[in-house]
Amino acid sequence: MARILCVLYPDPQSGYPPPYARDEIPAVTWDVDGAPAPMPKPPLGFVPGQLVGCVSGELGLREYLESHGHEFVVTSDKEGPDSEFARLLPSADIVISQPFWPAYLTRERIASAPHLRLALTAGIGSDHVDLEAAAEAGITVAEVTGSNSDSVAEHIVMMILALVRNYLPSHLTAASGGWNIAECVSRGYDVQGMAFGAVGAGRIGRGVLRRLAPFGLQLHYTQRHRLDPALEEELGLTFHPDIGQMAQHMDIISLQVPLYPATRHLFDAELLGSLRRGTYLVNCGRAELVDPAAVDAAVRSGHLAAYAGDVWNPEPAGADDPWRSMPWNGMTPHISGTTLSAQARYAAGTLDILQRFLEGRPIEEDYLIVEGGGLAGTGAQSYGLR
């Protein structure tokens, strides 16, 4: 029997289950390294389109786990040494967490968990786990690669259009009974003809580039590995081996690379200062890809036209976080990858990983981040331990 400790975000304040806006969602599969994502053994444990990412939703896992004799504990209480997460971690065999409500598995917490064998991310992004400490402890780290990449890509495009068109202040004008058109359009532009730079062109970055291509932007990207020339030609992409060289010529920049020591504060005060005045910056990667104070200063000074992001540090962000009160910001709580559509995919992937691990079958290679004492699968391609 295994003890599985699952940390999920709290239920809606209005109660659970919520009144859904739709009766069903389209059935959308996703690819893992060009092949259809592996599906878990039935039953799934939930109906696609249900809210399963919160505590009462339980990712639809209880039926499978308890029917196989495992203990399953779900909580949203994750902060501090007296939290339920901290109290139960020493006896846990498996920890499930989400990027949207991360249960931070620091080196100290990993040291306090002698039974921990699997740290599973329900979604994409395992930077809330100290990967080096996990590797040293022989813990497997896995995530549901590709499950919500399109969801995040859609969110990024929405943010770009909202910032450049000055949508949010204009909506507030309408909602508050105003009609000052000149005020609304004084910061509104077309994206057509602007230069867009993607920092990272993995699954999410490529999704953003594909969605922006019909808008008539000049599309640029930078990452460690150059894309296939055929894709570059198809989308009209310009590759830059150097982030700084690309960034200073862009009108819009989007960050979607993993966070590890080498990418922390990638966009610091120096790099932000090199950008042309009026650049729009969107960050749905991780908050610490940028220097938070430098971003705040750049927006308030007018050097950055606006900043939008779906990621904070820590999460949840404090009520007095300066990014909440920054002018011209389009911040959201960490929601881009946890739409009801995305939840159906990452919950299914979570069940697949659990079934494989608990039944002694190999986890899908592309779901692996750390295994056997080192980076593995997607982790070897996307992360670094130092």
PDB file of C-alpha atoms in Angstrom, residues 76-372:
ATOM      1  CA  SER A  76      -4.814  22.720  -0.124  1.00  0.00           C
ATOM      2  CA  ASP A  77      -2.968  23.507   3.131  1.00  0.00           C
ATOM      3  CA  LYS A  78       0.636  23.752   1.974  1.00  0.00           C
ATOM      4  CA  GLU A  79       2.307  26.770   3.599  1.00  0.00           C
ATOM      5  CA  GLY A  80       4.598  26.646   6.592  1.00  0.00           C
ATOM      6  CA  PRO A  81       5.904  23.971   8.966  1.00  0.00           C
ATOM      7  CA  ASP A  82       2.491  23.419  10.568  1.00  0.00           C
ATOM      8  CA  SER A  83       0.628  22.895   7.288  1.00  0.00           C
ATOM      9  CA  GLU A  84      -1.057  19.587   6.545  1.00  0.00           C
ATOM     10  CA  PHE A  85       1.385  19.096   3.678  1.00  0.00           C
ATOM     11  CA  ALA A  86       4.414  19.504   5.968  1.00  0.00           C
ATOM     12  CA  ARG A  87       2.909  17.228   8.641  1.00  0.00           C
ATOM     13  CA  LEU A  88       2.068  14.384   6.270  1.00  0.00           C
ATOM     14  CA  LEU A  89       5.089  14.603   3.971  1.00  0.00           C
ATOM     15  CA  PRO A  90       7.424  12.466   6.151  1.00  0.00           C
ATOM     16  CA  SER A  91       5.131   9.455   5.704  1.00  0.00           C
ATOM     17  CA  ALA A  92       4.256  10.003   2.032  1.00  0.00           C
ATOM     18  CA  ASP A  93       5.358   7.642  -0.728  1.00  0.00           C
ATOM     19  CA  ILE A  94       4.053   9.850  -3.541  1.00  0.00           C
ATOM     20  CA  VAL A  95       3.398  13.588  -3.708  1.00  0.00           C
ATOM     21  CA  ILE A  96       1.131  15.060  -6.377  1.00  0.00           C
ATOM     22  CA  SER A  97       1.163  18.808  -6.867  1.00  0.00           C
ATOM     23  CA  GLN A  98       0.285  21.390  -9.511  1.00  0.00           C
ATOM     24  CA  PRO A  99       2.167  24.360 -10.953  1.00  0.00           C
ATOM     25  CA  PHE A 100      -0.937  26.449 -10.190  1.00  0.00           C
ATOM     26  CA  TRP A 101      -0.832  25.723  -6.417  1.00  0.00           C
ATOM     27  CA  PRO A 102       2.673  24.363  -5.976  1.00  0.00           C
ATOM     28  CA  ALA A 103       3.677  22.325  -2.953  1.00  0.00           C
ATOM     29  CA  TYR A 104       7.321  23.366  -2.840  1.00  0.00           C
ATOM     30  CA  LEU A 105       9.543  20.329  -2.406  1.00  0.00           C
ATOM     31  CA  THR A 106      12.708  22.022  -1.200  1.00  0.00           C
ATOM     32  CA  ARG A 107      15.898  20.205  -0.330  1.00  0.00           C
ATOM     33  CA  GLU A 108      14.931  20.443   3.349  1.00  0.00           C
ATOM     34  CA  ARG A 109      11.483  19.002   2.749  1.00  0.00           C
ATOM     35  CA  ILE A 110      12.890  16.200   0.616  1.00  0.00           C
ATOM     36  CA  ALA A 111      15.285  15.355   3.467  1.00  0.00           C
ATOM     37  CA  SER A 112      12.269  15.093   5.777  1.00  0.00           C
ATOM     38  CA  ALA A 113      10.537  12.568   3.500  1.00  0.00           C
ATOM     39  CA  PRO A 114      12.470   9.273   3.673  1.00  0.00           C
ATOM     40  CA  HIS A 115       9.674   7.268   2.025  1.00  0.00           C
ATOM     41  CA  LEU A 116       9.123   9.577  -0.947  1.00  0.00           C
ATOM     42  CA  ARG A 117       9.557   7.752  -4.253  1.00  0.00           C
ATOM     43  CA  LEU A 118       7.613   9.856  -6.774  1.00  0.00           C
ATOM     44  CA  ALA A 119       6.987  13.599  -7.124  1.00  0.00           C
ATOM     45  CA  LEU A 120       4.279  13.976  -9.747  1.00  0.00           C
ATOM     46  CA  THR A 121       3.265  17.281 -11.318  1.00  0.00           C
ATOM     47  CA  ALA A 122      -0.360  17.367 -12.486  1.00  0.00           C
ATOM     48  CA  GLY A 123       0.400  19.634 -15.408  1.00  0.00           C
ATOM     49  CA  ILE A 124       3.647  20.961 -16.861  1.00  0.00           C
ATOM     50  CA  GLY A 125       6.569  22.452 -14.949  1.00  0.00           C
ATOM     51  CA  SER A 126       8.412  20.785 -12.076  1.00  0.00           C
ATOM     52  CA  ASP A 127      10.512  23.710 -10.868  1.00  0.00           C
ATOM     53  CA  HIS A 128       8.675  23.654  -7.528  1.00  0.00           C
ATOM     54  CA  VAL A 129      10.734  20.508  -6.885  1.00  0.00           C
ATOM     55  CA  ASP A 130      14.439  20.805  -6.081  1.00  0.00           C
ATOM     56  CA  LEU A 131      15.465  18.535  -8.926  1.00  0.00           C
ATOM     57  CA  GLU A 132      19.065  18.134  -7.774  1.00  0.00           C
ATOM     58  CA  ALA A 133      17.948  17.060  -4.294  1.00  0.00           C
ATOM     59  CA  ALA A 134      15.350  14.715  -5.793  1.00  0.00           C
ATOM     60  CA  ALA A 135      17.993  13.108  -8.016  1.00  0.00           C
ATOM     61  CA  GLU A 136      20.330  12.646  -5.059  1.00  0.00           C
ATOM     62  CA  ALA A 137      17.525  11.036  -3.046  1.00  0.00           C
ATOM     63  CA  GLY A 138      16.598   8.646  -5.864  1.00  0.00           C
ATOM     64  CA  ILE A 139      13.138  10.177  -6.264  1.00  0.00           C
ATOM     65  CA  THR A 140      11.423   9.986  -9.644  1.00  0.00           C
ATOM     66  CA  VAL A 141       9.997  13.309 -10.845  1.00  0.00           C
ATOM     67  CA  ALA A 142       7.375  13.246 -13.592  1.00  0.00           C
ATOM     68  CA  GLU A 143       4.944  15.641 -15.230  1.00  0.00           C
ATOM     69  CA  VAL A 144       2.222  15.376 -17.884  1.00  0.00           C
ATOM     70  CA  THR A 145       4.221  16.714 -20.818  1.00  0.00           C
ATOM     71  CA  GLY A 146       2.156  18.408 -23.520  1.00  0.00           C
ATOM     72  CA  SER A 147      -1.157  18.112 -21.692  1.00  0.00           C
ATOM     73  CA  ASN A 148      -1.864  21.828 -21.411  1.00  0.00           C
ATOM     74  CA  SER A 149       0.635  23.372 -23.841  1.00  0.00           C
ATOM     75  CA  ASP A 150      -2.092  24.533 -26.227  1.00  0.00           C
ATOM     76  CA  SER A 151      -4.066  25.989 -23.322  1.00  0.00           C
ATOM     77  CA  VAL A 152      -1.083  28.123 -22.284  1.00  0.00           C
ATOM     78  CA  ALA A 153      -0.364  29.119 -25.891  1.00  0.00           C
ATOM     79  CA  GLU A 154      -3.940  30.387 -26.261  1.00  0.00           C
ATOM     80  CA  HIS A 155      -3.579  32.357 -23.019  1.00  0.00           C
ATOM     81  CA  ILE A 156      -0.367  34.004 -24.216  1.00  0.00           C
ATOM     82  CA  VAL A 157      -1.959  35.130 -27.484  1.00  0.00           C
ATOM     83  CA  MET A 158      -4.921  36.497 -25.520  1.00  0.00           C
ATOM     84  CA  MET A 159      -2.557  38.472 -23.281  1.00  0.00           C
ATOM     85  CA  ILE A 160      -0.606  39.880 -26.228  1.00  0.00           C
ATOM     86  CA  LEU A 161      -3.767  41.139 -27.912  1.00  0.00           C
ATOM     87  CA  ALA A 162      -5.160  42.489 -24.629  1.00  0.00           C
ATOM     88  CA  LEU A 163      -2.006  44.494 -23.910  1.00  0.00           C
ATOM     89  CA  VAL A 164      -1.386  45.881 -27.378  1.00  0.00           C
ATOM     90  CA  ARG A 165      -5.041  46.771 -27.988  1.00  0.00           C
ATOM     91  CA  ASN A 166      -5.386  48.255 -24.460  1.00  0.00           C
ATOM     92  CA  TYR A 167      -8.347  45.957 -23.919  1.00  0.00           C
ATOM     93  CA  LEU A 168      -8.389  45.769 -20.119  1.00  0.00           C
ATOM     94  CA  PRO A 169      -8.568  49.525 -19.389  1.00  0.00           C
ATOM     95  CA  SER A 170     -11.123  49.903 -22.194  1.00  0.00           C
ATOM     96  CA  HIS A 171     -13.310  47.179 -20.687  1.00  0.00           C
ATOM     97  CA  LEU A 172     -13.108  48.869 -17.288  1.00  0.00           C
ATOM     98  CA  THR A 173     -14.273  52.099 -18.945  1.00  0.00           C
ATOM     99  CA  ALA A 174     -17.331  50.331 -20.327  1.00  0.00           C
ATOM    100  CA  ALA A 175     -18.019  48.446 -17.106  1.00  0.00           C
ATOM    101  CA  SER A 176     -17.882  51.636 -15.033  1.00  0.00           C
ATOM    102  CA  GLY A 177     -20.344  53.501 -17.256  1.00  0.00           C
ATOM    103  CA  GLY A 178     -17.781  55.573 -19.169  1.00  0.00           C
ATOM    104  CA  TRP A 179     -17.413  56.277 -22.895  1.00  0.00           C
ATOM    105  CA  ASN A 180     -14.133  58.151 -23.296  1.00  0.00           C
ATOM    106  CA  ILE A 181     -12.980  56.683 -26.595  1.00  0.00           C
ATOM    107  CA  ALA A 182      -9.929  58.943 -26.855  1.00  0.00           C
ATOM    108  CA  GLU A 183      -8.701  57.712 -23.469  1.00  0.00           C
ATOM    109  CA  CYS A 184      -9.155  54.083 -24.511  1.00  0.00           C
ATOM    110  CA  VAL A 185      -7.409  54.313 -27.876  1.00  0.00           C
ATOM    111  CA  SER A 186      -4.530  56.503 -26.705  1.00  0.00           C
ATOM    112  CA  ARG A 187      -2.584  53.304 -25.945  1.00  0.00           C
ATOM    113  CA  GLY A 188      -4.171  50.990 -28.521  1.00  0.00           C
ATOM    114  CA  TYR A 189      -2.258  49.623 -31.520  1.00  0.00           C
ATOM    115  CA  ASP A 190      -2.505  46.868 -34.135  1.00  0.00           C
ATOM    116  CA  VAL A 191      -0.168  43.906 -33.711  1.00  0.00           C
ATOM    117  CA  GLN A 192       0.140  43.644 -37.483  1.00  0.00           C
ATOM    118  CA  GLY A 193       3.650  44.529 -38.589  1.00  0.00           C
ATOM    119  CA  MET A 194       5.142  44.341 -35.096  1.00  0.00           C
ATOM    120  CA  ALA A 195       8.186  42.187 -34.346  1.00  0.00           C
ATOM    121  CA  PHE A 196       7.444  39.321 -31.961  1.00  0.00           C
ATOM    122  CA  GLY A 197      10.161  37.334 -30.201  1.00  0.00           C
ATOM    123  CA  ALA A 198       9.563  33.968 -28.568  1.00  0.00           C
ATOM    124  CA  VAL A 199      12.068  33.073 -25.856  1.00  0.00           C
ATOM    125  CA  GLY A 200      11.672  29.329 -26.084  1.00  0.00           C
ATOM    126  CA  ALA A 201      10.070  27.506 -28.992  1.00  0.00           C
ATOM    127  CA  GLY A 202       9.116  24.212 -27.428  1.00  0.00           C
ATOM    128  CA  ARG A 203       5.541  22.951 -27.432  1.00  0.00           C
ATOM    129  CA  ILE A 204       4.137  26.181 -25.984  1.00  0.00           C
ATOM    130  CA  GLY A 205       6.394  28.513 -27.938  1.00  0.00           C
ATOM    131  CA  ARG A 206       5.622  26.805 -31.239  1.00  0.00           C
ATOM    132  CA  GLY A 207       1.931  26.960 -30.392  1.00  0.00           C
ATOM    133  CA  VAL A 208       2.184  30.709 -29.862  1.00  0.00           C
ATOM    134  CA  LEU A 209       4.101  31.235 -33.101  1.00  0.00           C
ATOM    135  CA  ARG A 210       1.561  29.202 -35.098  1.00  0.00           C
ATOM    136  CA  ARG A 211      -1.344  31.169 -33.634  1.00  0.00           C
ATOM    137  CA  LEU A 212       0.305  34.527 -34.273  1.00  0.00           C
ATOM    138  CA  ALA A 213       1.350  33.800 -37.865  1.00  0.00           C
ATOM    139  CA  PRO A 214      -2.034  34.829 -39.386  1.00  0.00           C
ATOM    140  CA  PHE A 215      -1.858  38.213 -37.607  1.00  0.00           C
ATOM    141  CA  GLY A 216       0.931  39.434 -39.859  1.00  0.00           C
ATOM    142  CA  LEU A 217       3.699  39.920 -37.298  1.00  0.00           C
ATOM    143  CA  GLN A 218       7.406  39.488 -37.961  1.00  0.00           C
ATOM    144  CA  LEU A 219       8.122  36.270 -36.059  1.00  0.00           C
ATOM    145  CA  HIS A 220      11.448  35.628 -34.293  1.00  0.00           C
ATOM    146  CA  TYR A 221      12.596  33.053 -31.762  1.00  0.00           C
ATOM    147  CA  THR A 222      15.575  31.986 -29.701  1.00  0.00           C
ATOM    148  CA  GLN A 223      16.347  28.748 -27.882  1.00  0.00           C
ATOM    149  CA  ARG A 224      19.156  26.244 -27.417  1.00  0.00           C
ATOM    150  CA  HIS A 225      18.103  24.026 -30.308  1.00  0.00           C
ATOM    151  CA  ARG A 226      17.150  25.465 -33.683  1.00  0.00           C
ATOM    152  CA  LEU A 227      13.848  24.349 -35.182  1.00  0.00           C
ATOM    153  CA  ASP A 228      13.495  22.358 -38.378  1.00  0.00           C
ATOM    154  CA  PRO A 229      14.188  24.586 -41.401  1.00  0.00           C
ATOM    155  CA  ALA A 230      10.877  23.500 -42.946  1.00  0.00           C
ATOM    156  CA  LEU A 231       8.962  24.850 -39.949  1.00  0.00           C
ATOM    157  CA  GLU A 232      10.969  28.078 -40.023  1.00  0.00           C
ATOM    158  CA  GLU A 233      10.040  28.525 -43.675  1.00  0.00           C
ATOM    159  CA  GLU A 234       6.390  27.589 -43.130  1.00  0.00           C
ATOM    160  CA  LEU A 235       5.890  30.197 -40.380  1.00  0.00           C
ATOM    161  CA  GLY A 236       8.412  32.754 -41.642  1.00  0.00           C
ATOM    162  CA  LEU A 237      10.578  32.502 -38.527  1.00  0.00           C
ATOM    163  CA  THR A 238      13.908  34.191 -37.904  1.00  0.00           C
ATOM    164  CA  PHE A 239      16.234  32.372 -35.513  1.00  0.00           C
ATOM    165  CA  HIS A 240      18.540  34.190 -33.087  1.00  0.00           C
ATOM    166  CA  PRO A 241      21.221  32.270 -31.164  1.00  0.00           C
ATOM    167  CA  ASP A 242      21.549  35.122 -28.661  1.00  0.00           C
ATOM    168  CA  ILE A 243      18.620  36.239 -26.455  1.00  0.00           C
ATOM    169  CA  GLY A 244      19.946  39.738 -25.876  1.00  0.00           C
ATOM    170  CA  GLN A 245      20.564  40.378 -29.546  1.00  0.00           C
ATOM    171  CA  MET A 246      17.015  39.368 -30.420  1.00  0.00           C
ATOM    172  CA  ALA A 247      15.277  41.032 -27.509  1.00  0.00           C
ATOM    173  CA  GLN A 248      16.519  44.559 -28.165  1.00  0.00           C
ATOM    174  CA  HIS A 249      14.853  44.598 -31.588  1.00  0.00           C
ATOM    175  CA  MET A 250      11.432  43.252 -30.596  1.00  0.00           C
ATOM    176  CA  ASP A 251       8.103  45.011 -30.031  1.00  0.00           C
ATOM    177  CA  ILE A 252       6.596  42.071 -28.148  1.00  0.00           C
ATOM    178  CA  ILE A 253       8.453  39.356 -26.223  1.00  0.00           C
ATOM    179  CA  SER A 254       7.011  36.197 -24.696  1.00  0.00           C
ATOM    180  CA  LEU A 255       8.829  33.929 -22.247  1.00  0.00           C
ATOM    181  CA  GLN A 256       8.033  30.219 -22.138  1.00  0.00           C
ATOM    182  CA  VAL A 257      11.172  28.406 -21.037  1.00  0.00           C
ATOM    183  CA  PRO A 258      11.615  26.209 -17.948  1.00  0.00           C
ATOM    184  CA  LEU A 259      13.001  27.697 -14.761  1.00  0.00           C
ATOM    185  CA  TYR A 260      16.270  26.283 -13.453  1.00  0.00           C
ATOM    186  CA  PRO A 261      19.382  27.974 -12.052  1.00  0.00           C
ATOM    187  CA  ALA A 262      20.724  29.121 -15.440  1.00  0.00           C
ATOM    188  CA  THR A 263      17.440  30.796 -16.458  1.00  0.00           C
ATOM    189  CA  ARG A 264      16.633  32.479 -13.130  1.00  0.00           C
ATOM    190  CA  HIS A 265      16.417  36.277 -13.639  1.00  0.00           C
ATOM    191  CA  LEU A 266      17.198  35.819 -17.322  1.00  0.00           C
ATOM    192  CA  PHE A 267      15.524  39.176 -17.903  1.00  0.00           C
ATOM    193  CA  ASP A 268      17.301  41.310 -15.328  1.00  0.00           C
ATOM    194  CA  ALA A 269      17.569  45.099 -15.118  1.00  0.00           C
ATOM    195  CA  GLU A 270      20.377  45.176 -17.678  1.00  0.00           C
ATOM    196  CA  LEU A 271      18.541  43.163 -20.313  1.00  0.00           C
ATOM    197  CA  LEU A 272      15.261  44.971 -19.674  1.00  0.00           C
ATOM    198  CA  GLY A 273      17.100  48.275 -20.060  1.00  0.00           C
ATOM    199  CA  SER A 274      18.375  47.201 -23.480  1.00  0.00           C
ATOM    200  CA  LEU A 275      14.853  46.723 -24.846  1.00  0.00           C
ATOM    201  CA  ARG A 276      13.385  49.435 -27.035  1.00  0.00           C
ATOM    202  CA  ARG A 277      11.024  51.758 -25.194  1.00  0.00           C
ATOM    203  CA  GLY A 278       7.444  50.552 -25.478  1.00  0.00           C
ATOM    204  CA  THR A 279       8.174  46.822 -25.596  1.00  0.00           C
ATOM    205  CA  TYR A 280       5.393  44.529 -24.366  1.00  0.00           C
ATOM    206  CA  LEU A 281       6.554  41.630 -22.197  1.00  0.00           C
ATOM    207  CA  VAL A 282       4.483  38.501 -21.542  1.00  0.00           C
ATOM    208  CA  ASN A 283       5.641  35.789 -19.159  1.00  0.00           C
ATOM    209  CA  CYS A 284       3.706  32.550 -18.819  1.00  0.00           C
ATOM    210  CA  GLY A 285       6.852  30.551 -18.082  1.00  0.00           C
ATOM    211  CA  ARG A 286       7.847  31.167 -14.472  1.00  0.00           C
ATOM    212  CA  ALA A 287       7.959  34.416 -12.493  1.00  0.00           C
ATOM    213  CA  GLU A 288      11.643  34.121 -11.681  1.00  0.00           C
ATOM    214  CA  LEU A 289      12.618  34.128 -15.345  1.00  0.00           C
ATOM    215  CA  VAL A 290      12.556  37.893 -14.748  1.00  0.00           C
ATOM    216  CA  ASP A 291      13.796  40.087 -11.937  1.00  0.00           C
ATOM    217  CA  PRO A 292      10.434  41.055 -10.385  1.00  0.00           C
ATOM    218  CA  ALA A 293      11.622  44.405  -9.031  1.00  0.00           C
ATOM    219  CA  ALA A 294      13.247  45.322 -12.348  1.00  0.00           C
ATOM    220  CA  VAL A 295      10.019  44.556 -14.233  1.00  0.00           C
ATOM    221  CA  ASP A 296       8.019  46.659 -11.794  1.00  0.00           C
ATOM    222  CA  ALA A 297      10.440  49.572 -12.239  1.00  0.00           C
ATOM    223  CA  ALA A 298      10.467  49.246 -16.029  1.00  0.00           C
ATOM    224  CA  VAL A 299       6.675  49.331 -16.265  1.00  0.00           C
ATOM    225  CA  ARG A 300       6.270  52.216 -13.825  1.00  0.00           C
ATOM    226  CA  SER A 301       8.930  54.250 -15.650  1.00  0.00           C
ATOM    227  CA  GLY A 302       7.254  53.647 -19.002  1.00  0.00           C
ATOM    228  CA  HIS A 303      10.220  51.776 -20.495  1.00  0.00           C
ATOM    229  CA  LEU A 304       8.026  48.664 -20.805  1.00  0.00           C
ATOM    230  CA  ALA A 305       4.672  49.528 -22.371  1.00  0.00           C
ATOM    231  CA  ALA A 306       2.990  46.782 -20.346  1.00  0.00           C
ATOM    232  CA  TYR A 307       3.604  43.446 -18.657  1.00  0.00           C
ATOM    233  CA  ALA A 308       1.308  40.443 -18.487  1.00  0.00           C
ATOM    234  CA  GLY A 309       1.970  37.198 -16.736  1.00  0.00           C
ATOM    235  CA  ASP A 310       0.255  34.155 -15.363  1.00  0.00           C
ATOM    236  CA  VAL A 311       3.050  33.221 -12.970  1.00  0.00           C
ATOM    237  CA  TRP A 312       4.173  34.673  -9.630  1.00  0.00           C
ATOM    238  CA  ASN A 313       6.723  33.970  -6.927  1.00  0.00           C
ATOM    239  CA  PRO A 314       5.708  32.665  -4.503  1.00  0.00           C
ATOM    240  CA  GLU A 315       2.310  31.264  -5.397  1.00  0.00           C
ATOM    241  CA  PRO A 316      -0.197  32.264  -4.251  1.00  0.00           C
ATOM    242  CA  ALA A 317       1.115  35.829  -4.403  1.00  0.00           C
ATOM    243  CA  GLY A 318       0.710  38.129  -1.433  1.00  0.00           C
ATOM    244  CA  ALA A 319      -2.075  40.684  -1.480  1.00  0.00           C
ATOM    245  CA  ASP A 320       0.525  43.464  -1.520  1.00  0.00           C
ATOM    246  CA  ASP A 321       2.610  42.034  -4.368  1.00  0.00           C
ATOM    247  CA  PRO A 322       3.630  45.052  -6.496  1.00  0.00           C
ATOM    248  CA  TRP A 323       2.688  43.226  -9.690  1.00  0.00           C
ATOM    249  CA  ARG A 324      -0.945  43.487  -8.588  1.00  0.00           C
ATOM    250  CA  SER A 325      -0.820  47.308  -8.602  1.00  0.00           C
ATOM    251  CA  MET A 326       1.597  47.881 -11.501  1.00  0.00           C
ATOM    252  CA  PRO A 327       0.129  50.191 -14.143  1.00  0.00           C
ATOM    253  CA  TRP A 328      -0.648  48.616 -17.513  1.00  0.00           C
ATOM    254  CA  ASN A 329      -0.444  45.067 -16.192  1.00  0.00           C
ATOM    255  CA  GLY A 330      -2.448  42.096 -17.412  1.00  0.00           C
ATOM    256  CA  MET A 331      -1.674  39.692 -14.579  1.00  0.00           C
ATOM    257  CA  THR A 332      -3.832  36.653 -13.879  1.00  0.00           C
ATOM    258  CA  PRO A 333      -3.591  34.055 -11.107  1.00  0.00           C
ATOM    259  CA  HIS A 334      -1.931  30.922 -12.421  1.00  0.00           C
ATOM    260  CA  ILE A 335      -4.824  29.766 -14.619  1.00  0.00           C
ATOM    261  CA  SER A 336      -3.499  29.480 -18.175  1.00  0.00           C
ATOM    262  CA  GLY A 337      -2.921  25.735 -18.041  1.00  0.00           C
ATOM    263  CA  THR A 338      -5.839  24.690 -15.852  1.00  0.00           C
ATOM    264  CA  THR A 339      -8.902  25.386 -17.963  1.00  0.00           C
ATOM    265  CA  LEU A 340     -11.575  22.716 -17.659  1.00  0.00           C
ATOM    266  CA  SER A 341     -10.413  21.477 -21.057  1.00  0.00           C
ATOM    267  CA  ALA A 342      -6.807  21.202 -19.887  1.00  0.00           C
ATOM    268  CA  GLN A 343      -7.809  19.509 -16.632  1.00  0.00           C
ATOM    269  CA  ALA A 344      -9.353  16.623 -18.547  1.00  0.00           C
ATOM    270  CA  ARG A 345      -5.982  16.014 -20.181  1.00  0.00           C
ATOM    271  CA  TYR A 346      -3.603  16.503 -17.270  1.00  0.00           C
ATOM    272  CA  ALA A 347      -5.836  14.508 -14.890  1.00  0.00           C
ATOM    273  CA  ALA A 348      -5.833  11.610 -17.362  1.00  0.00           C
ATOM    274  CA  GLY A 349      -2.058  11.869 -17.678  1.00  0.00           C
ATOM    275  CA  THR A 350      -1.664  11.931 -13.903  1.00  0.00           C
ATOM    276  CA  LEU A 351      -3.688   8.733 -13.616  1.00  0.00           C
ATOM    277  CA  ASP A 352      -1.591   7.107 -16.346  1.00  0.00           C
ATOM    278  CA  ILE A 353       1.660   7.951 -14.528  1.00  0.00           C
ATOM    279  CA  LEU A 354       0.280   6.675 -11.215  1.00  0.00           C
ATOM    280  CA  GLN A 355      -0.941   3.422 -12.736  1.00  0.00           C
ATOM    281  CA  ARG A 356       2.405   2.768 -14.373  1.00  0.00           C
ATOM    282  CA  PHE A 357       4.409   3.594 -11.250  1.00  0.00           C
ATOM    283  CA  LEU A 358       2.243   1.655  -8.804  1.00  0.00           C
ATOM    284  CA  GLU A 359       1.939  -1.344 -11.127  1.00  0.00           C
ATOM    285  CA  GLY A 360       5.674  -1.477 -11.803  1.00  0.00           C
ATOM    286  CA  ARG A 361       5.421  -0.470 -15.465  1.00  0.00           C
ATOM    287  CA  PRO A 362       7.765   2.111 -17.056  1.00  0.00           C
ATOM    288  CA  ILE A 363       6.521   5.699 -17.060  1.00  0.00           C
ATOM    289  CA  GLU A 364       6.258   7.256 -20.520  1.00  0.00           C
ATOM    290  CA  GLU A 365       9.761   8.545 -21.322  1.00  0.00           C
ATOM    291  CA  ASP A 366       8.576  12.029 -22.225  1.00  0.00           C
ATOM    292  CA  TYR A 367       6.765  12.351 -18.884  1.00  0.00           C
ATOM    293  CA  LEU A 368      10.029  11.890 -16.971  1.00  0.00           C
ATOM    294  CA  ILE A 369      12.007  14.778 -15.504  1.00  0.00           C
ATOM    295  CA  VAL A 370      14.254  12.930 -13.035  1.00  0.00           C
ATOM    296  CA  GLU A 371      14.822   9.183 -12.778  1.00  0.00           C
ATOM    297  CA  GLY A 372      17.651   6.972 -11.631  1.00  0.00           C
TER     298      GLY A 372
END
